[in-house]
mmCIF file with all atom_site columns, C-alpha atoms and ligand atoms in Angstrom:
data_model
loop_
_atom_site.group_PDB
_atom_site.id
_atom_site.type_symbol
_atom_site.label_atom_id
_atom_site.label_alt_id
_atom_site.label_comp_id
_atom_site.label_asym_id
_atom_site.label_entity_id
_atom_site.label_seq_id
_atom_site.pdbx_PDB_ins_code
_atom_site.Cartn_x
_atom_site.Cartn_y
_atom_site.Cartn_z
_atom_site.occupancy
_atom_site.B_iso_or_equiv
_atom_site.pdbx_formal_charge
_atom_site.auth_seq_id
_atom_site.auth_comp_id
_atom_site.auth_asym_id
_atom_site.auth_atom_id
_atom_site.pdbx_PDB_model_num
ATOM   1   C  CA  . UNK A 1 1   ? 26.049  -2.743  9.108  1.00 0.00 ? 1   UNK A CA  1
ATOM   2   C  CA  . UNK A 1 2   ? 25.781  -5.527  6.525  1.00 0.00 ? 2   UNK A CA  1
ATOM   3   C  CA  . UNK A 1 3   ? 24.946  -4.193  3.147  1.00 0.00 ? 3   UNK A CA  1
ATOM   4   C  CA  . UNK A 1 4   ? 21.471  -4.576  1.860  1.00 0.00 ? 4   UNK A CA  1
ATOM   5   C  CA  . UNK A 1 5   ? 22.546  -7.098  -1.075 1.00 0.00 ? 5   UNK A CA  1
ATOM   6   C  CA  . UNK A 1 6   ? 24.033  -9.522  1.389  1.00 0.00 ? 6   UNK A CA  1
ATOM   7   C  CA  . UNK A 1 7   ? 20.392  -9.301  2.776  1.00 0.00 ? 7   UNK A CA  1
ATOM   8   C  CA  . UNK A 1 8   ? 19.090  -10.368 -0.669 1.00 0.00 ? 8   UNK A CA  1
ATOM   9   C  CA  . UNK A 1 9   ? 20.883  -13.540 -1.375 1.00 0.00 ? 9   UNK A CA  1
ATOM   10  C  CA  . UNK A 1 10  ? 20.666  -15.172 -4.043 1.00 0.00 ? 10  UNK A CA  1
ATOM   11  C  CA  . UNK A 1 11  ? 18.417  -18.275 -2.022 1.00 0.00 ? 11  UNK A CA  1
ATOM   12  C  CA  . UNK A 1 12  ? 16.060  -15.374 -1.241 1.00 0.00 ? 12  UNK A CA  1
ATOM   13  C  CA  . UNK A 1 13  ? 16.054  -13.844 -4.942 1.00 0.00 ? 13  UNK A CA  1
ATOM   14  C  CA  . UNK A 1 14  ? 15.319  -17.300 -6.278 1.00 0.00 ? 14  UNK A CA  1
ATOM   15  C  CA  . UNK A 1 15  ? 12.517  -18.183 -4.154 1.00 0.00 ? 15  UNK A CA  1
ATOM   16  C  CA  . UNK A 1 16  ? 11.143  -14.833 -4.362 1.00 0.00 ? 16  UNK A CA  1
ATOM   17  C  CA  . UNK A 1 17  ? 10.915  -15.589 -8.193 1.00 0.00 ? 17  UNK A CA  1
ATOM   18  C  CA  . UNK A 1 18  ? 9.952   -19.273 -8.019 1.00 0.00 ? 18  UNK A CA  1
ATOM   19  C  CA  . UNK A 1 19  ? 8.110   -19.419 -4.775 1.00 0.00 ? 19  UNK A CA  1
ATOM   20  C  CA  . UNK A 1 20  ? 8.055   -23.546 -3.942 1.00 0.00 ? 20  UNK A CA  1
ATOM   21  C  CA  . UNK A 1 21  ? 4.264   -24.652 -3.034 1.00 0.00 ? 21  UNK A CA  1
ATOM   22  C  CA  . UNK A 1 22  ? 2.479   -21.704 -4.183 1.00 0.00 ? 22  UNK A CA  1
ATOM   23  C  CA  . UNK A 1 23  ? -0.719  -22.557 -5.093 1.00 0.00 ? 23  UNK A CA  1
ATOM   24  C  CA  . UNK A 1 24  ? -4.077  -23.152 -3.537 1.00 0.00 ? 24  UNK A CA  1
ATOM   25  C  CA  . UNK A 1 25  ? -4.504  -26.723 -1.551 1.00 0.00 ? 25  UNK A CA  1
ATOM   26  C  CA  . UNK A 1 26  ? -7.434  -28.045 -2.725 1.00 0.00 ? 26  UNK A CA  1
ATOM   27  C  CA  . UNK A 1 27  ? -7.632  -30.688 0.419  1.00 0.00 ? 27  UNK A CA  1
ATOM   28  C  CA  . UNK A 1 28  ? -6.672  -28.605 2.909  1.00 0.00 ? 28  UNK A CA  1
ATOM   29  C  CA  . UNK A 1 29  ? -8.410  -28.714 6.748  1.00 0.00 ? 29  UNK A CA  1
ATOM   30  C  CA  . UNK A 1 30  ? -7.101  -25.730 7.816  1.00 0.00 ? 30  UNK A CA  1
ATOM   31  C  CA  . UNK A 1 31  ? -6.232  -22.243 6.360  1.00 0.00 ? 31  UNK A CA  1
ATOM   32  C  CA  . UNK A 1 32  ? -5.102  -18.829 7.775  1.00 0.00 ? 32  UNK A CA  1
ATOM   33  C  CA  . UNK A 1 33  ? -4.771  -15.132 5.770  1.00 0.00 ? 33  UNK A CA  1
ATOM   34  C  CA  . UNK A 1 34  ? -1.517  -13.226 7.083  1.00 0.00 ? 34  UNK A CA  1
ATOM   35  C  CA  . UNK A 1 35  ? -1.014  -9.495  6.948  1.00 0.00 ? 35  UNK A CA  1
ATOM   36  C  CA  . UNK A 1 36  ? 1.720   -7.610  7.403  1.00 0.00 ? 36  UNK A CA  1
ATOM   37  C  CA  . UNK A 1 37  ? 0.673   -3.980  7.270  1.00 0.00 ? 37  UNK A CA  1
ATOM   38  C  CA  . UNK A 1 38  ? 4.032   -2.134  7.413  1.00 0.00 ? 38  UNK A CA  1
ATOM   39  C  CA  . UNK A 1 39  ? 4.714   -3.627  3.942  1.00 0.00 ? 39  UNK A CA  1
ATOM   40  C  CA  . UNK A 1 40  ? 1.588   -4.539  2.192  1.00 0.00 ? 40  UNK A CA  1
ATOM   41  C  CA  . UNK A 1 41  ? 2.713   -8.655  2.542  1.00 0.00 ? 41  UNK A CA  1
ATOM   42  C  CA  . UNK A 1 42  ? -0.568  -10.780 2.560  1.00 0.00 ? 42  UNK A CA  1
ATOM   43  C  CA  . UNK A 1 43  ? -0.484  -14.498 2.170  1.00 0.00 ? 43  UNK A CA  1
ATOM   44  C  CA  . UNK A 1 44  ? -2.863  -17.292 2.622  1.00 0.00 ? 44  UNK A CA  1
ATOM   45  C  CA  . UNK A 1 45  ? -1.377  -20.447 4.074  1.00 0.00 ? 45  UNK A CA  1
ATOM   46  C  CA  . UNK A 1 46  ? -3.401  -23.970 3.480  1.00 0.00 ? 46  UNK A CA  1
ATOM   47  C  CA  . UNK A 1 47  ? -2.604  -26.839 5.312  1.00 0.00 ? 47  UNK A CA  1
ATOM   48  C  CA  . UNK A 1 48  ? -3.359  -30.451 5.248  1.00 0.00 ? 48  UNK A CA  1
ATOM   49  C  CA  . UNK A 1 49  ? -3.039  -31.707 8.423  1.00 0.00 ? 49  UNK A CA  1
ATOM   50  C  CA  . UNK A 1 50  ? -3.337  -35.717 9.647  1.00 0.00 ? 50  UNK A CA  1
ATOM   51  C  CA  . UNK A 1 51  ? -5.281  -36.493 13.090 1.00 0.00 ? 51  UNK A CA  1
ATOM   52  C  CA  . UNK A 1 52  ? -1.918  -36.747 15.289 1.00 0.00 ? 52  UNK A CA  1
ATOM   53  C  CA  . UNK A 1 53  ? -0.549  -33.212 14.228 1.00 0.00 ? 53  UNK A CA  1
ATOM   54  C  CA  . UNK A 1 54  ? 1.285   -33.738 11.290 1.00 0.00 ? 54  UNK A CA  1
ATOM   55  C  CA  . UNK A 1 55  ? 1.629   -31.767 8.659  1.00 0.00 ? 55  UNK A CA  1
ATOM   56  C  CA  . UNK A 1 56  ? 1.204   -33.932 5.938  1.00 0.00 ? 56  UNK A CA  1
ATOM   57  C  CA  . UNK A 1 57  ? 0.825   -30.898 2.969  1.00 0.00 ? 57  UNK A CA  1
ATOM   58  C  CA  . UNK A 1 58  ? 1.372   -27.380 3.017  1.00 0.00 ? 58  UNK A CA  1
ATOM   59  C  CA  . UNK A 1 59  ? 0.677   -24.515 0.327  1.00 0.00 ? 59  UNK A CA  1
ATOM   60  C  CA  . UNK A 1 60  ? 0.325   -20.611 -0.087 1.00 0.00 ? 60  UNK A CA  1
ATOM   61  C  CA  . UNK A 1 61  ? -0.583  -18.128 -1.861 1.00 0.00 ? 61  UNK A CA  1
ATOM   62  C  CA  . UNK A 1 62  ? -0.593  -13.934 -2.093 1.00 0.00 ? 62  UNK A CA  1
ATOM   63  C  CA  . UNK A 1 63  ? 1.612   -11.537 -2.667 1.00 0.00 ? 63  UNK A CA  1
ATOM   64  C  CA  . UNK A 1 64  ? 4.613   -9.654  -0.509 1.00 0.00 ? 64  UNK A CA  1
ATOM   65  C  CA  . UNK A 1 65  ? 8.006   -8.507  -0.511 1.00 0.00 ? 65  UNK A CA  1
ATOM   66  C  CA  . UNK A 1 66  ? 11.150  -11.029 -1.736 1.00 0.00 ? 66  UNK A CA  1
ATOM   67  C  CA  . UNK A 1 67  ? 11.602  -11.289 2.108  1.00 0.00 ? 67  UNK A CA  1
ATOM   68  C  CA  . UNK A 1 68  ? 8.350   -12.319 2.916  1.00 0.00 ? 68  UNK A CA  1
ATOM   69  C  CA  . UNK A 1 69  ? 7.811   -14.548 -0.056 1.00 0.00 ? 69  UNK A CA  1
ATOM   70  C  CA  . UNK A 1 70  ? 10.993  -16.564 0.042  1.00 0.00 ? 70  UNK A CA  1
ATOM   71  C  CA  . UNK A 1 71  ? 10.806  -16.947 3.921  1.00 0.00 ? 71  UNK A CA  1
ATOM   72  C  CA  . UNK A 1 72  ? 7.135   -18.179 3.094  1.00 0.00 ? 72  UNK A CA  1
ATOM   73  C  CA  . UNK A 1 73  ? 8.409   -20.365 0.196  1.00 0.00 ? 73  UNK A CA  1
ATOM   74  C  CA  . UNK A 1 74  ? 11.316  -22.315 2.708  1.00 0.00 ? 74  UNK A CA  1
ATOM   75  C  CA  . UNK A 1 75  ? 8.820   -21.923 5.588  1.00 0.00 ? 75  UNK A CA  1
ATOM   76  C  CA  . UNK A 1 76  ? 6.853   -24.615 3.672  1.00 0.00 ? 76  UNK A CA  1
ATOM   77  C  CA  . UNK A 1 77  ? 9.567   -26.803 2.432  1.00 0.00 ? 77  UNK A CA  1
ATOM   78  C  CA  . UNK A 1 78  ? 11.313  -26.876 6.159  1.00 0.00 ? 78  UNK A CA  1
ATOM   79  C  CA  . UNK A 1 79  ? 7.802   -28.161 7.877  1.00 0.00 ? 79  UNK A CA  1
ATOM   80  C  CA  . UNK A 1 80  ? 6.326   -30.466 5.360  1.00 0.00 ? 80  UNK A CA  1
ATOM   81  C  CA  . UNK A 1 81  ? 6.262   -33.925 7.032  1.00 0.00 ? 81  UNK A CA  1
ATOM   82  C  CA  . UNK A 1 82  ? 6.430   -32.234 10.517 1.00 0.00 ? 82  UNK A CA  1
ATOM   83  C  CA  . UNK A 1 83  ? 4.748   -32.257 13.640 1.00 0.00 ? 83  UNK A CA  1
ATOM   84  C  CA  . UNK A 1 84  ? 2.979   -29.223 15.108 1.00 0.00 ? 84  UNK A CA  1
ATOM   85  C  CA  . UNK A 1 85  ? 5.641   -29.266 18.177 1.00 0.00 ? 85  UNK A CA  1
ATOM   86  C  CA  . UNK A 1 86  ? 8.491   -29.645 15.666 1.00 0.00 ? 86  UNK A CA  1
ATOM   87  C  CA  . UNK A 1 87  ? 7.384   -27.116 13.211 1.00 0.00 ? 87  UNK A CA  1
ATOM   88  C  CA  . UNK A 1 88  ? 6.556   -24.316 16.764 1.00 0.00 ? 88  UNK A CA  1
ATOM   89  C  CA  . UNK A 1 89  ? 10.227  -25.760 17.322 1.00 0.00 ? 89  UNK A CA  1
ATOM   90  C  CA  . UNK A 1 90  ? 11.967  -24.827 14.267 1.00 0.00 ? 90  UNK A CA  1
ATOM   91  C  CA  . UNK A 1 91  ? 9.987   -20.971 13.877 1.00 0.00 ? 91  UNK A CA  1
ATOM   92  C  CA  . UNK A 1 92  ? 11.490  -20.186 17.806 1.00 0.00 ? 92  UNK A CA  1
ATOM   93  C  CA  . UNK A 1 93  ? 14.718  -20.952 16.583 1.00 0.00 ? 93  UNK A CA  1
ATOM   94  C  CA  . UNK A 1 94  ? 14.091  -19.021 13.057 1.00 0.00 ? 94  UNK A CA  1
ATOM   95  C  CA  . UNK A 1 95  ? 12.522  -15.729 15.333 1.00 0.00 ? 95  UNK A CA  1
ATOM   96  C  CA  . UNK A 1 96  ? 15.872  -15.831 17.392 1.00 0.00 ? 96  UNK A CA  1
ATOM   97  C  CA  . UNK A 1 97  ? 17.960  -15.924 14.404 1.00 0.00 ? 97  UNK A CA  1
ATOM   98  C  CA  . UNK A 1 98  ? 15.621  -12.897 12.606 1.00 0.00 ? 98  UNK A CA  1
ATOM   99  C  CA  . UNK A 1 99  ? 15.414  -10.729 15.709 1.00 0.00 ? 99  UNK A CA  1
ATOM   100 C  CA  . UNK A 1 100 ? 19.082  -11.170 16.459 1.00 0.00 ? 100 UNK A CA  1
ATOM   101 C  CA  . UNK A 1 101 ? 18.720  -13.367 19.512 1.00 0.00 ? 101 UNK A CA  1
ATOM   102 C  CA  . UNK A 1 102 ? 20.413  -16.374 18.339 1.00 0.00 ? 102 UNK A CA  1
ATOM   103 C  CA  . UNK A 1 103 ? 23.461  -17.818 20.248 1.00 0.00 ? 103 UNK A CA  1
ATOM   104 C  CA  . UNK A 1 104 ? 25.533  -17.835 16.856 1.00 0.00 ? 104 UNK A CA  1
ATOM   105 C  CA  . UNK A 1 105 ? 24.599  -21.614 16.056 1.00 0.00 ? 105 UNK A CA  1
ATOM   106 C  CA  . UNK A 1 106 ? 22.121  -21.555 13.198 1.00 0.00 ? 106 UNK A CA  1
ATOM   107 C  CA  . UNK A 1 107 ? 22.985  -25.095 11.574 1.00 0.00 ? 107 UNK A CA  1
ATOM   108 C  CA  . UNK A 1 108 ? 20.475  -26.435 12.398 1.00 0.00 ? 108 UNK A CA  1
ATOM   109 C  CA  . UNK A 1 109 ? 18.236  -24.454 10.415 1.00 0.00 ? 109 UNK A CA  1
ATOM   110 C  CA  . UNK A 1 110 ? 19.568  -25.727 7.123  1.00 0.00 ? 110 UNK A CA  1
ATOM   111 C  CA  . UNK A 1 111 ? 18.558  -23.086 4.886  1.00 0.00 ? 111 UNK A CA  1
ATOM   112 C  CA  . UNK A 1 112 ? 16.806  -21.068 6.349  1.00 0.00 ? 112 UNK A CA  1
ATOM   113 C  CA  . UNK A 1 113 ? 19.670  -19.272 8.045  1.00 0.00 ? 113 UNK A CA  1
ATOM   114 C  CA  . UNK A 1 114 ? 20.351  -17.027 4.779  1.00 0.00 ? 114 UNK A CA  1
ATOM   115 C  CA  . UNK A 1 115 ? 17.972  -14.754 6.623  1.00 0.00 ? 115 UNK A CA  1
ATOM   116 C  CA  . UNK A 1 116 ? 20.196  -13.818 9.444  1.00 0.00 ? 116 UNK A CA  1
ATOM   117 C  CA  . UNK A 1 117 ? 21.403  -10.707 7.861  1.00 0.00 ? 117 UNK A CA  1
ATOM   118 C  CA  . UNK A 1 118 ? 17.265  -9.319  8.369  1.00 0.00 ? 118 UNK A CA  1
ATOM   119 C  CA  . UNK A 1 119 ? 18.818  -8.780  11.996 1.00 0.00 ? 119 UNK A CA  1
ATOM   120 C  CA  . UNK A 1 120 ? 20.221  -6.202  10.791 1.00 0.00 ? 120 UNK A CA  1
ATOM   121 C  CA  . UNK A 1 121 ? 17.123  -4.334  9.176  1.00 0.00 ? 121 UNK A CA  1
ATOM   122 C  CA  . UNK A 1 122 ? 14.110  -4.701  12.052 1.00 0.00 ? 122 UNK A CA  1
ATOM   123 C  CA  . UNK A 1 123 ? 11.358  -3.392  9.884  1.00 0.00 ? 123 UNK A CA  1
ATOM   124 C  CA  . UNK A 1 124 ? 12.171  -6.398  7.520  1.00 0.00 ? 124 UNK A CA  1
ATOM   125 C  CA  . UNK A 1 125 ? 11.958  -9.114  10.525 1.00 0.00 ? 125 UNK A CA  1
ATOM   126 C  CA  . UNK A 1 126 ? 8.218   -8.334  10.166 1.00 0.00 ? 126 UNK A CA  1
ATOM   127 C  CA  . UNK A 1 127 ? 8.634   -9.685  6.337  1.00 0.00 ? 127 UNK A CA  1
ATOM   128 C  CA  . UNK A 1 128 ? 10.557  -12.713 7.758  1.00 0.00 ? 128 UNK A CA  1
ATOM   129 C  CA  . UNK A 1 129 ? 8.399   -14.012 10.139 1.00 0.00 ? 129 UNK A CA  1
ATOM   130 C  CA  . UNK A 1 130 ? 4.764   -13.155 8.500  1.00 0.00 ? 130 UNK A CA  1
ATOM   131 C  CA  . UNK A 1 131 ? 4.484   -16.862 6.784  1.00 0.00 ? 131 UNK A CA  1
ATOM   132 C  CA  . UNK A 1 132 ? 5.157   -18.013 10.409 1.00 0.00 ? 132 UNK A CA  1
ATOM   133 C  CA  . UNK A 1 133 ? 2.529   -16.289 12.113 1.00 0.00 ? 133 UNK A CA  1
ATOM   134 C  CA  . UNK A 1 134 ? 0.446   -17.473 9.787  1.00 0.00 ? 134 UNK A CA  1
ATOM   135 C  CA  . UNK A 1 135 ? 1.105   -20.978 9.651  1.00 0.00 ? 135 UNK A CA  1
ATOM   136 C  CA  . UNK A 1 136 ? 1.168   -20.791 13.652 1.00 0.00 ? 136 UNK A CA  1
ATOM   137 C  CA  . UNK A 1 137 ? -2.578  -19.420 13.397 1.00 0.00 ? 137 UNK A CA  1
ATOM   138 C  CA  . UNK A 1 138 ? -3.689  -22.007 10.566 1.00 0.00 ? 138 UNK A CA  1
ATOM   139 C  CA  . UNK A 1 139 ? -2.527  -24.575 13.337 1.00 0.00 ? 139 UNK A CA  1
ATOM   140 C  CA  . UNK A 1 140 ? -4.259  -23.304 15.994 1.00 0.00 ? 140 UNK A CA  1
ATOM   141 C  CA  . UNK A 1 141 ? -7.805  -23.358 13.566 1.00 0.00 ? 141 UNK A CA  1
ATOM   142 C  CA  . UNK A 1 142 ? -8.442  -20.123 14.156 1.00 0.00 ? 142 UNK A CA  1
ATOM   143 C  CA  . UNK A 1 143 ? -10.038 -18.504 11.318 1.00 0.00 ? 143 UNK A CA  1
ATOM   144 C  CA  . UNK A 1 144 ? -8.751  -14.715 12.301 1.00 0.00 ? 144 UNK A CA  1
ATOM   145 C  CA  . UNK A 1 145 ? -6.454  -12.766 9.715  1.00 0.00 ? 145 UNK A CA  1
ATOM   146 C  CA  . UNK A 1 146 ? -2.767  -13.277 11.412 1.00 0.00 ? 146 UNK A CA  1
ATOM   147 C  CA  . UNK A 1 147 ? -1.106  -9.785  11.800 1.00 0.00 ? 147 UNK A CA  1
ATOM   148 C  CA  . UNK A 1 148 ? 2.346   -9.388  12.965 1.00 0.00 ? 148 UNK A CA  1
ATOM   149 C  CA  . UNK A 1 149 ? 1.342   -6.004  15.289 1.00 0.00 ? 149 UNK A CA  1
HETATM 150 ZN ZN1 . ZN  B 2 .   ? 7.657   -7.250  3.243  1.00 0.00 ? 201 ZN  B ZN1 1
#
């Protein structure tokens, strides 16, 4: 059982306290509200979005957990500049890592693999992914709040 400070890293501690692209997107096209009841973690996520699928500027705001904020802080710097398919990509590989599922090689997530140890706490993957859901749903268009039940 990994202890619950290796969980809070210091990547995570720092982003939770200086979230990057946390602010409203004033030319944003699409937008989605996230809500993660367990924990009280809401966020909105705005997105600017060019005709072929790319995500040429991402933002968000609200309020959550460290988890949930610093996974929504590197959510947005890890698929700014990426496509839809790429950015559906790189959440599979970070919901396999989260839920425990991964095959050991998370390199290629850069970053974002500091949150490997929330494998270890399941009520926290819920923190962890939230942003995701979200951004999936502000992809899609649809305007419904993104839950993670
Ligand atoms: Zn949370």
């Amino acid at each position: 059982m990994a202890d619950l400070r290796e969980l809070y890293q210091e990547v995570i501690l720092e982003h939770s306290k200086a979230p990057r692209n946390f602010r409203e997107l004033a030319a944003a096209n699409r937008k989605a509200e996230g809500y993660n009841p367990l924990c009280g973690d809401h966020f909105t996520v705005y997105l600017d979005v060019e005709e072929d699928g790319r995500i040429r500027d991402i933002a968000f705001q609200g309020s959550g957990c460290a988890i949930s904020k610093a996974s929504a802080s590197m959510m947005t710097q890890s698929v700014k500049g990426k496509t839809r398919e790429e950015a559906e990509k790189i959440f599979d590989r970070f919901h396999k890592l989260v839920t425990g599922q991964g095959n050991g090689n998370s390199s290629e997530l850069g970053k974002l693999s500091v949150f490997s140890g929330v494998s270890e706490f399941p009520v926290r993957v819920k923190c962890a992914t939230l942003a995701w859901h979200t951004l999936r749903a502000a992809l899609e268009g649809t305007l419904e709040t993104a839950s993670t039940e």
